[in-house]
């Protein structure tokens, strides 16, 4: 079922948690809401759920398919929820937890006890917990408990599943596994999902499309590939991964910052360049294009690459450069080695870091 949000705005007292938001989620889509803490993700999800009401405005509309649910109560929206701390009923077995929503349905909607049993067993099979049906929540690991939560949320066959940082409290390996679970169940059962996370990797790995939020606004909506390849603005670029900065004065096509020099095609004036760790390489000499001297402060092999941390007077923060193992060996990279960074490409957003920090402060002041 599709979800359409039109002009959804929310104030808490005088502070604005959401600027007017428009968002269309296609039927069967898995959408990730990604943003730093306080950016309004939970508020938006709770409004979709009906647990929170948007500001009263004639333009505000929330549609599930063709149905206008703007004023429909949470219990009539037929939504499944999974929250980070949505505790299971501790005094009930796994089986009873999953069956609960079905057993409390009004008599005329309630399946027979045989049908409930069949449905619960099928759900437990799907989350591979059949063998633990008689256990109690306290006897399960965190990952198993979240799988029970997922099965419980799906028992009523919701067409919309909402998840708020569902794997946030679990360790990295379990999270990875549960992400695959969720993706698999989503595709198999064909519901529409909106899930909240502050974890870039999780959002990029799991979502059909990612909605990047900051300060109650949507910064960009795109597929993970498009988002990573073409960030709409500086905030999105910085939020999606590690970034190295080079800020300096450009004169006649040369950017200068302390003893660092880089040839650029930019007009004279102050500019800041941003580049990802894999968008630079290292050499033992400068070349005619780049002279960016640095000292290696750490060398960390991570999978197929080596992450090299650099420090230099011209950097506002240490750089991180990802190189191939063979290059690390050839250059004899070790702590204390002197190297030259060579940007392969770079990104440029008109606003400088100082301006960005100032506008962020303004936005924060406005929202408190
Ligand atoms: P996120 O989930 O992205 O961390 P939230 O939606 O929880 O962000 O919060 C967005 C903003 O709204 C924050 O500034 C938060 O402090 C504020 N906020 C959220 N819920 C309430 C509430 N019930 N009362 C007052 N302010 C709230
Ligand atoms: Mg939240």
XYZ file of C-alpha atoms and ligand atoms in Angstrom:
396
model
C 0.000 0.000 0.000
C 1.386 3.401 -0.919
C 1.833 6.141 1.683
C 1.514 9.774 0.716
C 2.403 12.628 3.006
C 1.498 16.134 2.069
C 2.444 19.204 4.086
C 3.141 17.378 7.341
C 4.426 19.850 9.890
C 4.974 19.537 13.639
C 5.695 21.917 16.472
C 6.302 20.985 20.097
C 5.390 24.174 21.893
C 7.240 26.892 20.023
C 9.969 24.680 18.613
C 9.561 23.212 15.168
C 10.344 19.492 14.966
C 9.281 19.148 11.304
C 9.160 21.750 8.552
C 6.319 21.042 6.124
C 7.190 17.678 4.591
C 6.013 16.013 1.385
C 6.866 12.391 0.776
C 5.497 9.624 -1.456
C 6.280 6.032 -0.591
C 5.381 3.540 -3.305
C 3.501 0.364 -2.511
C 5.963 -2.392 -1.590
C 8.830 0.016 -1.133
C 11.322 -0.109 1.735
C 12.175 3.450 2.715
C 14.915 4.441 5.167
C 14.680 7.674 7.144
C 18.275 8.631 7.847
C 19.541 11.576 9.858
C 21.384 12.632 12.986
C 19.733 12.505 16.373
C 17.044 15.164 16.735
C 16.460 15.562 12.989
C 12.777 14.579 13.283
C 12.815 10.938 12.122
C 10.874 9.501 15.041
C 8.372 12.352 14.958
C 7.691 11.697 11.277
C 7.330 7.949 11.849
C 4.963 8.502 14.798
C 2.825 10.806 12.667
C 2.566 8.126 9.975
C 1.594 5.661 12.708
C -1.026 7.937 14.223
C 0.794 8.063 17.576
C 1.411 11.779 17.093
C -0.774 14.371 15.369
C 0.686 16.824 12.852
C 0.025 20.565 13.249
C -3.445 21.541 12.223
C -3.268 22.895 8.695
C -5.820 22.723 5.882
C -3.134 21.508 3.456
C -2.070 18.550 5.624
C -2.891 15.120 4.191
C -1.811 11.598 4.999
C -2.990 8.908 2.587
C -2.662 5.123 2.767
C -3.403 4.070 -0.788
C -6.532 6.045 -1.658
C -7.674 6.184 1.965
C -7.297 9.512 3.776
C -6.072 8.559 7.265
C -5.173 12.079 8.419
C -7.733 11.798 11.213
C -7.889 8.035 11.589
C -6.973 6.580 14.992
C -3.790 4.524 15.330
C -5.738 1.332 16.012
C -7.638 1.702 12.730
C -4.589 2.305 10.559
C -3.570 -1.373 10.468
C 0.119 -0.822 10.942
C 2.845 -3.081 12.312
C 5.486 -1.538 14.591
C 8.916 -2.550 15.699
C 10.773 -0.259 18.067
C 14.217 -0.471 19.565
C 12.823 -0.842 23.068
C 9.393 -2.230 22.339
C 9.625 -4.820 25.067
C 7.961 -8.178 24.625
C 5.482 -9.345 27.258
C 7.832 -10.955 29.747
C 5.288 -13.302 31.306
C 4.247 -14.737 27.930
C 5.980 -17.373 25.843
C 7.338 -16.524 22.402
C 4.307 -18.216 20.877
C 1.860 -16.195 22.989
C 3.692 -12.949 22.276
C 3.287 -13.463 18.546
C -0.321 -14.632 18.930
C -1.318 -11.776 21.241
C -2.557 -9.290 18.635
C -4.750 -11.957 17.071
C -6.240 -13.210 20.328
C -7.432 -9.718 21.330
C -9.219 -8.978 18.054
C -12.999 -8.456 18.358
C -14.757 -11.794 18.058
C -16.082 -11.269 14.540
C -12.557 -10.553 13.177
C -10.697 -13.094 15.300
C -9.473 -16.234 13.517
C -10.268 -19.587 15.130
C -7.697 -20.821 17.630
C -6.571 -23.412 15.078
C -6.002 -20.695 12.474
C -4.153 -18.529 14.990
C -1.901 -21.459 15.807
C -1.153 -22.119 12.134
C -0.412 -18.482 11.459
C 1.878 -18.069 14.493
C 3.811 -21.233 13.681
C 4.268 -20.045 10.120
C 5.578 -16.688 11.337
C 7.954 -18.356 13.775
C 9.193 -20.493 10.923
C 9.836 -17.394 8.843
C 11.967 -15.826 11.564
C 13.456 -19.275 12.303
C 12.363 -19.443 15.919
C 10.006 -22.426 15.778
C 12.213 -24.383 18.160
C 11.977 -21.608 20.772
C 8.190 -21.137 20.716
C 7.756 -22.129 24.367
C 10.610 -20.024 25.730
C 10.135 -16.732 27.560
C 11.714 -13.455 26.373
C 14.313 -13.467 29.156
C 15.626 -16.762 27.751
C 16.376 -15.249 24.336
C 19.283 -13.198 22.973
C 18.665 -9.584 21.898
C 18.628 -10.562 18.234
C 16.121 -13.354 18.864
C 13.894 -10.979 20.831
C 13.844 -8.526 17.932
C 12.913 -11.362 15.576
C 9.982 -12.147 17.873
C 9.018 -8.456 17.762
C 9.105 -8.614 13.992
C 6.934 -11.762 13.912
C 4.519 -10.166 16.373
C 4.268 -7.019 14.257
C 3.510 -9.141 11.189
C 0.873 -11.353 12.831
C -1.960 -8.990 11.913
C -0.772 -8.916 8.298
C -0.223 -5.177 8.218
C 0.211 -3.572 4.844
C 2.518 -1.016 6.405
C 5.409 -1.833 8.723
C 7.091 0.962 10.670
C 10.409 0.405 12.402
C 12.229 2.880 14.648
C 15.925 2.026 15.058
C 14.883 -1.611 15.419
C 18.420 -2.971 15.571
C 20.007 -0.057 17.396
C 20.676 -1.910 20.628
C 22.274 -4.967 19.029
C 25.890 -5.703 18.194
C 27.242 -5.275 14.677
C 27.109 -8.885 13.547
C 23.547 -9.477 14.747
C 22.413 -6.212 13.165
C 23.833 -7.345 9.858
C 21.928 -10.594 10.084
C 18.659 -8.913 11.072
C 18.932 -6.487 8.182
C 18.979 -9.429 5.784
C 15.986 -10.823 7.638
C 13.998 -7.690 7.316
C 14.812 -7.310 3.632
C 13.849 -10.909 3.007
C 10.531 -10.727 4.887
C 9.716 -7.415 3.263
C 10.181 -8.888 -0.212
C 8.423 -12.136 0.580
C 5.347 -10.610 2.221
C 5.168 -7.545 0.018
C 4.295 -4.915 2.618
C 5.446 -1.293 2.583
C 8.112 -0.407 5.149
C 9.454 2.810 6.614
C 12.372 2.391 8.965
C 14.335 4.929 10.931
C 18.063 4.770 11.456
C 20.961 7.088 12.178
C 23.346 4.515 10.706
C 24.392 5.410 7.149
C 25.555 1.926 6.285
C 22.292 0.391 7.472
C 20.219 2.870 5.463
C 22.274 2.439 2.306
C 22.328 -1.333 2.527
C 18.668 -1.917 3.295
C 16.608 0.771 1.577
C 15.104 1.012 -1.876
C 15.272 4.756 -1.312
C 16.763 6.799 1.500
C 15.266 9.989 2.893
C 18.064 12.067 4.420
C 16.817 14.427 7.125
C 18.347 17.237 9.153
C 16.744 19.830 11.386
C 13.221 18.647 10.578
C 13.752 18.973 6.837
C 14.241 16.504 4.014
C 17.649 17.137 2.453
C 17.443 14.504 -0.268
C 15.399 11.483 -1.335
C 17.190 9.030 -3.587
C 18.306 5.483 -4.172
C 21.424 4.523 -2.200
C 23.581 4.611 -5.357
C 22.343 8.022 -6.475
C 22.689 9.397 -2.977
C 26.283 8.311 -2.658
C 27.197 9.286 -6.215
C 25.455 12.648 -6.297
C 24.777 14.148 -2.876
C 22.450 17.145 -3.247
C 24.368 19.302 -0.819
C 27.186 19.497 1.614
C 25.187 18.148 4.557
C 24.315 14.952 2.679
C 27.873 14.538 1.455
C 29.305 14.876 4.956
C 26.669 12.715 6.587
C 27.095 9.775 4.228
C 30.692 8.929 4.978
C 34.195 9.992 5.962
C 35.270 13.290 4.451
C 38.630 15.047 4.141
C 38.694 18.837 4.007
C 41.047 21.236 2.296
C 40.199 24.879 2.812
C 42.331 27.658 1.419
C 42.785 30.700 -0.739
C 42.670 30.295 -4.513
C 44.779 32.611 -6.625
C 45.361 32.098 -10.354
C 44.171 28.496 -10.228
C 46.314 27.491 -7.230
C 44.748 26.768 -3.854
C 47.119 27.512 -0.978
C 46.792 26.577 2.661
C 49.960 26.836 4.783
C 52.595 24.826 2.911
C 49.966 22.901 0.919
C 49.312 23.648 -2.769
C 46.787 22.238 -5.203
C 46.004 23.202 -8.783
C 42.247 23.752 -9.144
C 39.887 25.250 -11.677
C 38.104 27.652 -9.364
C 37.805 31.428 -9.338
C 39.984 33.467 -6.984
C 38.744 33.550 -3.399
C 38.306 31.331 -0.381
C 37.174 27.766 -1.152
C 36.815 24.454 0.562
C 37.256 21.100 -1.164
C 35.895 17.834 0.196
C 36.998 14.341 -0.713
C 36.332 10.809 0.439
C 39.150 8.548 1.662
C 39.217 6.647 -1.641
C 39.317 9.856 -3.674
C 42.973 10.468 -2.878
C 46.086 8.395 -3.131
C 49.555 8.689 -1.587
C 53.004 9.173 -3.119
C 56.526 9.793 -1.870
C 56.939 12.960 -3.908
C 54.745 15.918 -4.818
C 53.827 16.392 -8.483
C 53.107 19.450 -10.627
C 49.422 19.346 -9.653
C 49.495 18.638 -5.928
C 51.910 19.336 -3.131
C 50.150 18.203 0.025
C 52.829 17.052 2.492
C 51.706 15.011 5.518
C 52.907 12.590 8.164
C 51.371 9.145 8.634
C 49.871 8.773 12.111
C 48.157 5.381 11.740
C 48.007 2.519 9.248
C 44.983 0.229 9.589
C 44.344 -2.677 7.211
C 40.572 -3.021 6.683
C 39.591 -5.806 4.314
C 40.697 -5.121 0.772
C 42.274 -1.749 1.566
C 44.562 0.010 3.999
C 43.232 3.071 5.807
C 45.967 5.599 6.397
C 45.540 8.473 8.827
C 47.483 11.619 8.068
C 48.280 14.755 9.946
C 49.685 18.102 8.774
C 49.607 21.747 9.848
C 47.421 22.667 6.887
C 44.656 20.234 7.911
C 41.851 21.360 10.184
C 41.272 17.680 11.036
C 43.336 14.555 10.263
C 42.842 13.061 6.805
C 41.930 9.483 6.082
C 43.147 7.986 2.811
C 42.301 4.479 1.615
C 45.042 2.820 -0.453
C 45.584 -0.657 -1.870
C 47.716 -3.091 0.109
C 50.333 -3.198 -2.641
C 50.637 0.616 -2.585
C 50.992 0.626 1.191
C 53.835 -1.872 0.876
C 55.518 -0.072 -2.007
C 55.464 3.222 -0.085
C 56.624 1.552 3.097
C 53.788 3.182 4.985
C 54.249 3.216 8.736
C 53.683 5.647 11.536
C 55.918 8.669 11.137
C 56.463 8.215 7.382
C 56.419 11.402 5.293
C 54.088 11.222 2.312
C 52.256 13.419 -0.201
C 48.508 13.202 -0.643
C 47.277 13.322 -4.241
C 43.587 14.017 -4.751
C 42.116 12.009 -7.621
C 38.971 14.102 -7.584
C 37.204 16.436 -5.186
C 33.830 17.965 -4.417
C 33.024 21.569 -3.874
C 29.991 23.137 -2.268
C 29.774 26.920 -2.401
C 29.353 27.285 1.373
C 32.575 27.151 3.443
C 32.830 25.148 6.669
C 32.575 28.280 8.783
C 29.393 29.329 7.029
C 27.952 25.826 7.329
C 28.652 25.742 11.072
C 27.105 29.175 11.474
C 23.945 28.222 9.599
C 23.745 24.991 11.591
C 23.993 26.991 14.806
C 21.270 29.296 13.552
C 19.052 26.309 12.807
C 19.724 24.818 16.235
C 19.002 28.093 17.990
C 15.785 28.357 16.042
C 14.711 24.878 17.101
C 15.365 25.231 20.830
P 15.109 11.827 15.854
O 14.211 10.635 15.924
O 15.578 12.140 14.473
O 16.255 11.715 16.799
P 12.882 13.268 17.011
O 11.790 13.171 16.025
O 12.811 12.364 18.201
O 14.288 13.131 16.280
O 12.942 14.758 17.554
C 12.923 15.891 16.710
C 12.877 17.134 17.570
O 11.638 17.216 18.269
C 13.951 17.175 18.628
O 14.391 18.492 18.767
C 13.229 16.696 19.881
O 13.825 17.225 21.026
C 11.837 17.257 19.656
N 10.806 16.412 20.300
C 10.495 15.158 19.966
N 9.471 14.683 20.714
C 9.120 15.694 21.542
C 8.116 15.847 22.568
N 7.256 14.860 22.858
N 8.056 17.033 23.197
C 8.894 18.038 22.879
N 9.859 17.966 21.945
C 9.972 16.806 21.276
Mg 14.418 8.845 17.053
